[in-house]
């Protein structure tokens, strides 16, 4: 099965090709060119679009689509305290409906590969992880679900209430089970499982160590929240006598198989050490601004050689899932932080949203349009009212981020066409998530 995608401008991540096209066979890019294209079984022609690598979402909590708009002015810890009791009531049906909404929104905004950090597993509610994996399969999204976890409840000095934490043996056994059932390590994989204790204030150091050992036994990647707020820094210093990143070093949670969400409150020396360890950072600008968490030192990290991707974070602290908007926010925020318009240029911001995210997720077969890589492509209209006439069309996608994609291809399969999802009914999902959110709110 071959698919030919033609566009007004093809941006590969490093080159721009006027009237460019790419040919995909069995999910992989086999040819890129311009001028007369080869024959194909299916042809998608988008002369009014810029085609670019599909966007990669390096941090998310999709179940949160059912709890948007809570604690609208709270700090991270206040927001969490308001939400933990609501999250304690989720089950597989709610997670499935929330994930349907989150994944639909991601795909419609040009995302082709996403992680999901799921760490709330209320006792006696089976099937949550399965619901996430099945929904990604139905929508046609390339997916890296994290088996997240919380084990340090309030009675042991942690932040979450005891009702939402799990026994550590249960966490590790369930992680092994979902790895053997769902993880696919092959090139072109549509599903890889990640091991992801939630944060230093919600799991024990022992669970962090055991999780790292489990992941390294199976060749899996590791993910957690780190250095998101000054409250977290104070918590770590008081409880463990360590700054958050020092704690990660003690626990062997550094290296090229690890990526952290946020990485905001890092010292100069820690920025250098993160870069030296080849650990990746998923920058989530909208969420960080929404919670007043601080500003990630993206420019410093990039200059130090660190690998940085972008994430939408959970929609309870973003209220959307638009990666192009995150590239826009990252660009503006870096320039504001440094009072310098050269702090982050548009193409670098778009690379954070594509190849940077792919590095976070350990995917050297995604994140750029090159022969041999996965055929994951997003096409954005540049003839609409928002973009028509913009002088530099690629820069325009970060300066004036598109609301939605025109065509999206994942694994060589067209999943969005004409700005509409082909794999699910957007209006039905909106109705479902509306009633589900209301029911969960009580
Ligand atoms: Zn998060």
CSV table of C-alpha atoms and ligand atoms in Angstrom, one decimal:
chain,number,residue,atom,x,y,z
A,1,UNK,CA,0.0,0.0,0.0
A,2,UNK,CA,1.5,3.3,-1.1
A,3,UNK,CA,0.4,6.9,-0.3
A,4,UNK,CA,1.6,10.0,-2.1
A,5,UNK,CA,1.4,13.3,-0.3
A,6,UNK,CA,1.9,16.5,-2.3
A,7,UNK,CA,2.0,20.0,-0.7
A,8,UNK,CA,2.6,23.6,-1.6
A,9,UNK,CA,5.6,23.5,0.6
A,10,UNK,CA,7.2,20.5,2.3
A,11,UNK,CA,9.3,21.3,5.4
A,12,UNK,CA,11.2,18.2,6.3
A,13,UNK,CA,12.5,19.7,9.6
A,14,UNK,CA,15.7,20.8,8.0
A,15,UNK,CA,14.9,21.6,4.3
A,16,UNK,CA,12.1,23.4,2.5
A,17,UNK,CA,10.9,22.0,-0.8
A,18,UNK,CA,8.5,24.0,-3.0
A,19,UNK,CA,5.9,21.7,-4.5
A,20,UNK,CA,7.4,18.9,-2.5
A,21,UNK,CA,6.0,15.4,-2.2
A,22,UNK,CA,6.7,12.2,-0.3
A,23,UNK,CA,5.8,8.6,-1.0
A,24,UNK,CA,5.0,6.3,1.9
A,25,UNK,CA,4.9,2.5,1.7
A,26,UNK,CA,3.7,0.3,4.5
A,27,UNK,CA,4.0,3.1,7.0
A,28,UNK,CA,7.5,4.3,6.1
A,29,UNK,CA,8.7,7.2,3.9
A,30,UNK,CA,10.4,5.6,0.8
A,31,UNK,CA,11.0,8.7,-1.4
A,32,UNK,CA,10.9,12.5,-1.1
A,33,UNK,CA,11.1,14.9,-4.0
A,34,UNK,CA,9.7,17.7,-6.1
A,35,UNK,CA,8.4,18.0,-9.6
A,36,UNK,CA,6.7,14.9,-11.2
A,37,UNK,CA,5.7,12.5,-8.5
A,38,UNK,CA,5.6,8.7,-8.7
A,39,UNK,CA,2.4,6.7,-8.9
A,40,UNK,CA,0.7,5.6,-5.7
A,41,UNK,CA,-2.4,3.7,-4.5
A,42,UNK,CA,-3.7,6.8,-2.7
A,43,UNK,CA,-2.9,10.4,-3.4
A,44,UNK,CA,-3.4,13.4,-1.1
A,45,UNK,CA,-2.8,16.8,-2.8
A,46,UNK,CA,-2.6,19.9,-0.5
A,47,UNK,CA,-1.4,22.8,-2.7
A,48,UNK,CA,-2.5,25.3,-0.1
A,49,UNK,CA,-0.7,23.7,2.8
A,50,UNK,CA,2.7,23.4,4.4
A,51,UNK,CA,3.4,19.7,5.1
A,52,UNK,CA,5.8,19.0,8.0
A,53,UNK,CA,6.7,16.2,10.4
A,54,UNK,CA,3.8,15.2,12.6
A,55,UNK,CA,4.0,17.0,15.9
A,56,UNK,CA,5.1,15.0,19.0
A,57,UNK,CA,3.6,15.4,22.4
A,58,UNK,CA,6.1,14.6,25.1
A,59,UNK,CA,4.0,15.1,28.2
A,60,UNK,CA,0.3,14.6,28.9
A,61,UNK,CA,-2.4,13.2,31.3
A,62,UNK,CA,-5.3,12.5,29.0
A,63,UNK,CA,-7.8,11.5,31.8
A,64,UNK,CA,-7.7,15.1,32.8
A,65,UNK,CA,-9.8,16.1,29.8
A,66,UNK,CA,-12.7,15.1,32.1
A,67,UNK,CA,-11.6,17.6,34.8
A,68,UNK,CA,-10.8,20.8,32.9
A,69,UNK,CA,-11.4,24.2,34.5
A,70,UNK,CA,-10.9,23.3,38.2
A,71,UNK,CA,-8.9,25.5,40.6
A,72,UNK,CA,-8.5,28.1,37.8
A,73,UNK,CA,-6.2,30.3,39.9
A,74,UNK,CA,-4.4,27.7,42.1
A,75,UNK,CA,-0.7,26.9,42.4
A,76,UNK,CA,0.3,23.3,41.5
A,77,UNK,CA,-0.1,22.0,45.0
A,78,UNK,CA,-3.5,23.9,45.5
A,79,UNK,CA,-4.7,22.6,42.1
A,80,UNK,CA,-3.6,19.0,43.0
A,81,UNK,CA,-5.3,19.2,46.4
A,82,UNK,CA,-8.6,20.3,44.7
A,83,UNK,CA,-8.3,17.6,42.0
A,84,UNK,CA,-7.1,14.5,43.8
A,85,UNK,CA,-10.5,13.7,45.4
A,86,UNK,CA,-12.2,14.1,41.9
A,87,UNK,CA,-9.6,11.9,40.2
A,88,UNK,CA,-10.1,9.3,43.0
A,89,UNK,CA,-13.5,8.7,41.3
A,90,UNK,CA,-12.3,7.9,37.8
A,91,UNK,CA,-12.8,4.5,36.2
A,92,UNK,CA,-12.0,2.9,32.8
A,93,UNK,CA,-15.1,4.3,31.1
A,94,UNK,CA,-14.3,7.9,32.2
A,95,UNK,CA,-10.6,7.5,31.1
A,96,UNK,CA,-11.7,6.1,27.8
A,97,UNK,CA,-14.1,9.1,27.1
A,98,UNK,CA,-11.5,11.6,28.2
A,99,UNK,CA,-8.8,10.0,26.1
A,100,UNK,CA,-11.1,10.0,23.1
A,101,UNK,CA,-11.4,13.8,23.5
A,102,UNK,CA,-7.7,14.4,24.2
A,103,UNK,CA,-6.5,12.2,21.3
A,104,UNK,CA,-9.1,13.7,18.9
A,105,UNK,CA,-7.9,17.2,19.8
A,106,UNK,CA,-4.2,16.2,19.5
A,107,UNK,CA,-4.7,14.6,16.0
A,108,UNK,CA,-6.8,17.5,14.8
A,109,UNK,CA,-4.0,19.9,15.8
A,110,UNK,CA,-1.4,17.9,13.8
A,111,UNK,CA,0.0,15.6,16.5
A,112,UNK,CA,0.9,12.1,15.3
A,113,UNK,CA,2.9,10.7,18.3
A,114,UNK,CA,2.0,11.2,21.9
A,115,UNK,CA,2.8,9.9,25.3
A,116,UNK,CA,0.3,9.7,28.1
A,117,UNK,CA,1.4,9.8,31.7
A,118,UNK,CA,-1.3,8.0,33.6
A,119,UNK,CA,-0.7,7.7,37.3
A,120,UNK,CA,-4.2,7.5,39.0
A,121,UNK,CA,-5.4,3.9,39.4
A,122,UNK,CA,-8.2,3.9,42.1
A,123,UNK,CA,-8.5,0.6,43.9
A,124,UNK,CA,-10.9,-1.9,42.3
A,125,UNK,CA,-11.2,-0.1,39.0
A,126,UNK,CA,-9.7,-2.4,36.3
A,127,UNK,CA,-9.1,-1.7,32.7
A,128,UNK,CA,-7.8,1.9,32.8
A,129,UNK,CA,-4.5,1.3,31.0
A,130,UNK,CA,-6.2,-1.0,28.5
A,131,UNK,CA,-8.7,1.8,27.7
A,132,UNK,CA,-5.9,4.2,26.9
A,133,UNK,CA,-4.1,1.8,24.5
A,134,UNK,CA,-7.4,0.7,22.8
A,135,UNK,CA,-8.5,4.3,22.3
A,136,UNK,CA,-5.1,5.2,20.6
A,137,UNK,CA,-5.5,2.2,18.3
A,138,UNK,CA,-9.1,3.2,17.4
A,139,UNK,CA,-8.0,6.8,16.7
A,140,UNK,CA,-4.9,5.8,14.8
A,141,UNK,CA,-2.5,7.7,17.0
A,142,UNK,CA,1.1,6.5,17.6
A,143,UNK,CA,1.2,6.1,21.3
A,144,UNK,CA,3.7,5.7,24.2
A,145,UNK,CA,1.5,5.1,27.3
A,146,UNK,CA,3.3,5.6,30.7
A,147,UNK,CA,2.4,3.2,33.5
A,148,UNK,CA,2.6,6.0,36.1
A,149,UNK,CA,2.2,5.5,39.8
A,150,UNK,CA,1.7,7.2,43.2
A,151,UNK,CA,2.7,5.4,46.4
A,152,UNK,CA,3.5,8.1,49.0
A,153,UNK,CA,0.2,9.1,50.5
A,154,UNK,CA,-0.4,11.8,53.1
A,155,UNK,CA,-0.1,9.4,56.0
A,156,UNK,CA,3.6,8.8,54.9
A,157,UNK,CA,4.3,12.5,54.3
A,158,UNK,CA,3.4,12.7,50.6
A,159,UNK,CA,1.0,15.1,48.9
A,160,UNK,CA,-1.8,12.8,47.6
A,161,UNK,CA,-4.5,11.4,49.8
A,162,UNK,CA,-4.1,7.7,50.7
A,163,UNK,CA,-7.2,6.9,48.7
A,164,UNK,CA,-5.4,7.4,45.3
A,165,UNK,CA,-2.0,5.8,46.1
A,166,UNK,CA,-1.2,2.1,45.4
A,167,UNK,CA,0.8,-0.6,47.0
A,168,UNK,CA,4.3,-0.7,45.4
A,169,UNK,CA,4.3,-4.4,44.7
A,170,UNK,CA,1.0,-4.0,42.9
A,171,UNK,CA,2.4,-1.1,40.8
A,172,UNK,CA,5.5,-3.1,39.8
A,173,UNK,CA,3.5,-6.3,39.0
A,174,UNK,CA,1.0,-4.4,36.9
A,175,UNK,CA,3.8,-2.6,35.1
A,176,UNK,CA,5.4,-5.9,34.1
A,177,UNK,CA,2.0,-7.2,32.9
A,178,UNK,CA,1.2,-4.2,30.6
A,179,UNK,CA,4.8,-4.3,29.2
A,180,UNK,CA,4.4,-7.9,28.2
A,181,UNK,CA,1.0,-7.3,26.8
A,182,UNK,CA,1.4,-4.0,24.9
A,183,UNK,CA,5.1,-3.0,24.4
A,184,UNK,CA,6.4,-3.2,20.9
A,185,UNK,CA,10.1,-2.3,20.5
A,186,UNK,CA,10.3,-2.6,16.7
A,187,UNK,CA,11.0,0.3,14.3
A,188,UNK,CA,7.7,1.8,13.3
A,189,UNK,CA,6.1,0.6,16.5
A,190,UNK,CA,2.6,2.1,17.3
A,191,UNK,CA,2.8,1.4,21.0
A,192,UNK,CA,5.7,1.5,23.5
A,193,UNK,CA,5.2,1.4,27.2
A,194,UNK,CA,7.1,3.7,29.6
A,195,UNK,CA,7.8,3.4,33.3
A,196,UNK,CA,6.8,6.6,35.1
A,197,UNK,CA,6.4,7.2,38.9
A,198,UNK,CA,4.6,10.5,39.2
A,199,UNK,CA,6.9,12.9,41.1
A,200,UNK,CA,9.2,13.1,44.1
A,201,UNK,CA,6.3,14.2,46.3
A,202,UNK,CA,4.0,11.3,45.4
A,203,UNK,CA,6.3,8.2,45.3
A,204,UNK,CA,9.0,6.8,47.6
A,205,UNK,CA,12.6,6.8,46.7
A,206,UNK,CA,12.5,3.0,46.8
A,207,UNK,CA,9.8,2.9,44.1
A,208,UNK,CA,11.9,5.2,42.0
A,209,UNK,CA,14.8,2.8,42.3
A,210,UNK,CA,12.7,-0.3,41.6
A,211,UNK,CA,11.0,1.4,38.6
A,212,UNK,CA,14.4,2.3,37.1
A,213,UNK,CA,15.6,-1.3,37.5
A,214,UNK,CA,12.5,-2.7,36.0
A,215,UNK,CA,12.7,-0.3,33.0
A,216,UNK,CA,16.3,-1.1,32.4
A,217,UNK,CA,15.7,-4.8,32.6
A,218,UNK,CA,13.3,-4.5,29.7
A,219,UNK,CA,14.9,-1.7,27.7
A,220,UNK,CA,12.1,0.8,28.4
A,221,UNK,CA,12.2,4.5,28.9
A,222,UNK,CA,11.7,6.3,32.2
A,223,UNK,CA,9.6,9.5,32.7
A,224,UNK,CA,8.6,11.6,35.7
A,225,UNK,CA,7.8,15.2,36.7
A,226,UNK,CA,10.8,17.2,37.9
A,227,UNK,CA,11.6,20.7,39.1
A,228,UNK,CA,8.2,22.0,38.2
A,229,UNK,CA,7.7,24.4,41.2
A,230,UNK,CA,9.5,25.9,44.1
A,231,UNK,CA,7.1,24.1,46.4
A,232,UNK,CA,8.5,20.8,45.1
A,233,UNK,CA,12.0,22.0,45.6
A,234,UNK,CA,11.2,22.9,49.3
A,235,UNK,CA,9.5,19.5,49.7
A,236,UNK,CA,12.6,17.6,48.5
A,237,UNK,CA,15.0,19.7,50.6
A,238,UNK,CA,12.9,19.2,53.7
A,239,UNK,CA,12.1,15.5,53.2
A,240,UNK,CA,15.2,14.2,51.5
A,241,UNK,CA,17.8,16.8,52.1
A,242,UNK,CA,18.3,17.1,48.3
A,243,UNK,CA,17.3,19.4,45.5
A,244,UNK,CA,15.0,17.6,43.0
A,245,UNK,CA,17.7,17.0,40.4
A,246,UNK,CA,20.2,15.8,43.1
A,247,UNK,CA,17.6,13.3,44.2
A,248,UNK,CA,17.3,12.0,40.7
A,249,UNK,CA,21.1,11.6,40.5
A,250,UNK,CA,21.1,9.7,43.8
A,251,UNK,CA,18.3,7.4,42.5
A,252,UNK,CA,20.0,6.7,39.1
A,253,UNK,CA,17.2,8.6,37.4
A,254,UNK,CA,19.6,10.3,34.9
A,255,UNK,CA,20.8,9.2,31.5
A,256,UNK,CA,19.7,9.0,27.9
A,257,UNK,CA,16.8,6.7,28.7
A,258,UNK,CA,15.1,9.3,31.0
A,259,UNK,CA,13.0,12.3,30.2
A,260,UNK,CA,11.5,14.8,32.8
A,261,UNK,CA,8.4,16.9,32.4
A,262,UNK,CA,9.0,20.6,33.1
A,263,UNK,CA,12.6,20.9,34.4
A,264,UNK,CA,12.0,24.6,35.3
A,265,UNK,CA,13.9,25.1,38.5
A,266,UNK,CA,17.3,23.9,37.5
A,267,UNK,CA,20.5,25.7,38.6
A,268,UNK,CA,23.2,26.6,36.1
A,269,UNK,CA,25.2,23.6,37.1
A,270,UNK,CA,22.1,21.3,36.9
A,271,UNK,CA,21.4,22.6,33.3
A,272,UNK,CA,24.9,21.5,32.4
A,273,UNK,CA,24.5,18.1,34.2
A,274,UNK,CA,21.1,17.4,32.5
A,275,UNK,CA,22.7,18.1,29.1
A,276,UNK,CA,25.8,16.0,29.9
A,277,UNK,CA,23.7,13.1,31.0
A,278,UNK,CA,21.7,13.3,27.7
A,279,UNK,CA,18.5,13.3,29.7
A,280,UNK,CA,15.6,15.0,27.9
A,281,UNK,CA,13.2,17.7,29.1
A,282,UNK,CA,9.5,18.0,28.0
A,283,UNK,CA,8.8,21.7,28.2
A,284,UNK,CA,5.1,22.5,28.8
A,285,UNK,CA,4.8,26.3,28.5
A,286,UNK,CA,0.9,26.7,28.6
A,287,UNK,CA,0.6,24.5,31.8
A,288,UNK,CA,3.6,26.3,33.4
A,289,UNK,CA,2.0,29.6,32.8
A,290,UNK,CA,-1.5,28.5,33.8
A,291,UNK,CA,-0.2,27.3,37.2
A,292,UNK,CA,2.3,30.1,37.6
A,293,UNK,CA,5.0,27.4,38.0
A,294,UNK,CA,7.9,29.4,36.5
A,295,UNK,CA,9.7,29.5,33.1
A,296,UNK,CA,11.8,26.6,31.8
A,297,UNK,CA,15.3,27.7,30.8
A,298,UNK,CA,14.8,26.4,27.2
A,299,UNK,CA,17.4,28.6,25.6
A,300,UNK,CA,20.0,27.7,28.2
A,301,UNK,CA,19.2,24.0,27.9
A,302,UNK,CA,19.4,24.0,24.1
A,303,UNK,CA,22.7,26.0,24.2
A,304,UNK,CA,24.1,23.5,26.7
A,305,UNK,CA,23.2,20.7,24.2
A,306,UNK,CA,20.3,19.3,26.2
A,307,UNK,CA,17.5,17.5,24.3
A,308,UNK,CA,14.2,19.4,24.7
A,309,UNK,CA,10.7,18.5,23.5
A,310,UNK,CA,7.3,20.0,24.1
A,311,UNK,CA,4.2,18.7,25.9
A,312,UNK,CA,0.7,20.0,26.3
A,313,UNK,CA,0.6,18.5,29.8
A,314,UNK,CA,-2.7,17.4,31.2
A,315,UNK,CA,-5.7,19.4,30.0
A,316,UNK,CA,-6.7,20.2,33.5
A,317,UNK,CA,-3.8,22.7,33.5
A,318,UNK,CA,-4.0,23.7,29.9
A,319,UNK,CA,-7.6,23.3,28.8
A,320,UNK,CA,-6.4,22.3,25.3
A,321,UNK,CA,-4.0,20.0,23.5
A,322,UNK,CA,-2.5,21.9,20.6
A,323,UNK,CA,1.2,21.3,20.1
A,324,UNK,CA,1.6,24.1,17.5
A,325,UNK,CA,0.3,26.5,20.2
A,326,UNK,CA,2.9,25.1,22.6
A,327,UNK,CA,5.6,25.9,20.0
A,328,UNK,CA,4.2,29.4,19.8
A,329,UNK,CA,4.1,29.7,23.6
A,330,UNK,CA,7.7,28.4,23.9
A,331,UNK,CA,8.9,30.9,21.4
A,332,UNK,CA,7.3,33.9,23.1
A,333,UNK,CA,8.1,32.8,26.6
A,334,UNK,CA,11.8,32.3,25.8
A,335,UNK,CA,12.0,35.7,24.2
A,336,UNK,CA,10.2,37.3,27.1
A,337,UNK,CA,12.4,35.5,29.7
A,338,UNK,CA,15.6,36.8,28.1
A,339,UNK,CA,14.2,40.1,26.8
A,340,UNK,CA,15.7,39.0,23.5
A,341,UNK,CA,14.0,38.1,20.2
A,342,UNK,CA,16.8,35.8,19.3
A,343,UNK,CA,16.3,33.6,22.3
A,344,UNK,CA,14.3,31.0,20.3
A,345,UNK,CA,13.6,31.2,16.5
A,346,UNK,CA,10.5,29.8,14.9
A,347,UNK,CA,12.1,26.8,13.2
A,348,UNK,CA,13.8,25.8,16.4
A,349,UNK,CA,10.5,26.0,18.3
A,350,UNK,CA,8.9,23.8,15.6
A,351,UNK,CA,11.8,21.3,15.9
A,352,UNK,CA,11.2,21.2,19.7
A,353,UNK,CA,7.6,20.2,18.8
A,354,UNK,CA,8.8,17.5,16.4
A,355,UNK,CA,12.3,16.0,16.5
A,356,UNK,CA,12.8,17.2,20.2
A,357,UNK,CA,9.7,15.3,21.3
A,358,UNK,CA,10.8,12.3,19.3
A,359,UNK,CA,14.1,12.3,21.2
A,360,UNK,CA,12.3,12.5,24.5
A,361,UNK,CA,10.3,9.4,23.5
A,362,UNK,CA,13.4,7.6,22.1
A,363,UNK,CA,12.1,7.5,18.6
A,364,UNK,CA,14.9,7.9,16.0
A,365,UNK,CA,12.4,6.7,13.4
A,366,UNK,CA,10.0,9.7,14.0
A,367,UNK,CA,10.2,13.5,14.2
A,368,UNK,CA,11.5,14.4,10.7
A,369,UNK,CA,10.5,13.7,7.1
A,370,UNK,CA,13.3,11.5,5.8
A,371,UNK,CA,13.5,8.4,3.8
A,372,UNK,CA,13.4,5.4,6.2
A,373,UNK,CA,11.5,7.2,8.9
A,374,UNK,CA,7.8,6.7,9.8
A,375,UNK,CA,5.3,8.4,7.5
A,376,UNK,CA,3.8,10.7,10.1
A,377,UNK,CA,2.9,14.1,8.5
A,378,UNK,CA,0.9,17.1,9.4
A,379,UNK,CA,-0.4,19.5,6.7
A,380,UNK,CA,-1.4,23.0,7.8
A,381,UNK,CA,-3.4,25.4,5.6
A,382,UNK,CA,-1.6,28.7,4.8
A,383,UNK,CA,-4.3,30.2,2.6
A,384,UNK,CA,-6.8,30.7,5.4
A,385,UNK,CA,-7.7,34.0,7.0
A,386,UNK,CA,-5.1,33.4,9.8
A,387,UNK,CA,-2.2,32.7,7.6
A,388,UNK,CA,-2.8,33.9,4.0
A,389,UNK,CA,0.0,36.4,3.0
A,390,UNK,CA,2.4,35.6,5.8
A,391,UNK,CA,5.9,36.2,4.3
A,392,UNK,CA,7.7,33.2,5.8
A,393,UNK,CA,5.2,30.3,5.8
A,394,UNK,CA,7.1,28.0,8.1
A,395,UNK,CA,7.8,30.6,10.7
A,396,UNK,CA,4.2,31.6,10.4
A,397,UNK,CA,3.1,28.3,11.9
A,398,UNK,CA,4.9,29.2,15.1
A,399,UNK,CA,4.1,32.9,15.1
A,400,UNK,CA,0.5,32.4,14.2
A,401,UNK,CA,-0.2,28.8,15.3
A,402,UNK,CA,-2.9,27.0,13.3
A,403,UNK,CA,-6.1,26.0,15.2
A,404,UNK,CA,-6.3,22.7,13.4
A,405,UNK,CA,-4.5,20.6,10.7
A,406,UNK,CA,-6.0,20.1,7.3
A,407,UNK,CA,-4.6,16.6,6.7
A,408,UNK,CA,-2.8,14.3,9.1
A,409,UNK,CA,-1.1,11.1,8.2
A,410,UNK,CA,0.1,8.6,10.9
A,411,UNK,CA,1.9,5.4,9.9
A,412,UNK,CA,1.1,6.1,6.3
A,413,UNK,CA,-2.6,6.2,7.0
A,414,UNK,CA,-4.7,9.4,6.5
A,415,UNK,CA,-6.5,10.0,9.8
A,416,UNK,CA,-7.5,13.7,9.4
A,417,UNK,CA,-8.8,15.0,6.0
A,418,UNK,CA,-10.3,18.4,5.3
A,419,UNK,CA,-9.8,19.3,9.0
A,420,UNK,CA,-12.0,16.4,10.1
A,421,UNK,CA,-11.2,13.3,12.0
A,422,UNK,CA,-11.7,10.2,9.8
A,423,UNK,CA,-11.4,7.7,12.7
A,424,UNK,CA,-13.9,9.1,15.1
A,425,UNK,CA,-16.9,11.4,15.3
A,426,UNK,CA,-15.8,14.7,16.8
A,427,UNK,CA,-19.3,16.0,17.7
A,428,UNK,CA,-20.2,12.7,19.4
A,429,UNK,CA,-17.0,12.9,21.5
A,430,UNK,CA,-17.8,16.5,22.5
A,431,UNK,CA,-21.3,15.4,23.7
A,432,UNK,CA,-19.8,12.4,25.6
A,433,UNK,CA,-17.1,14.4,27.4
A,434,UNK,CA,-19.6,17.1,28.3
A,435,UNK,CA,-21.9,14.7,30.1
A,436,UNK,CA,-19.1,12.7,31.6
A,437,UNK,CA,-17.3,15.8,33.0
A,438,UNK,CA,-20.6,16.9,34.6
A,439,UNK,CA,-21.2,13.5,36.1
A,440,UNK,CA,-17.7,13.3,37.5
A,441,UNK,CA,-18.0,16.8,39.0
A,442,UNK,CA,-21.1,15.5,40.9
B,1,LIG,ZN1,2.2,16.6,34.1
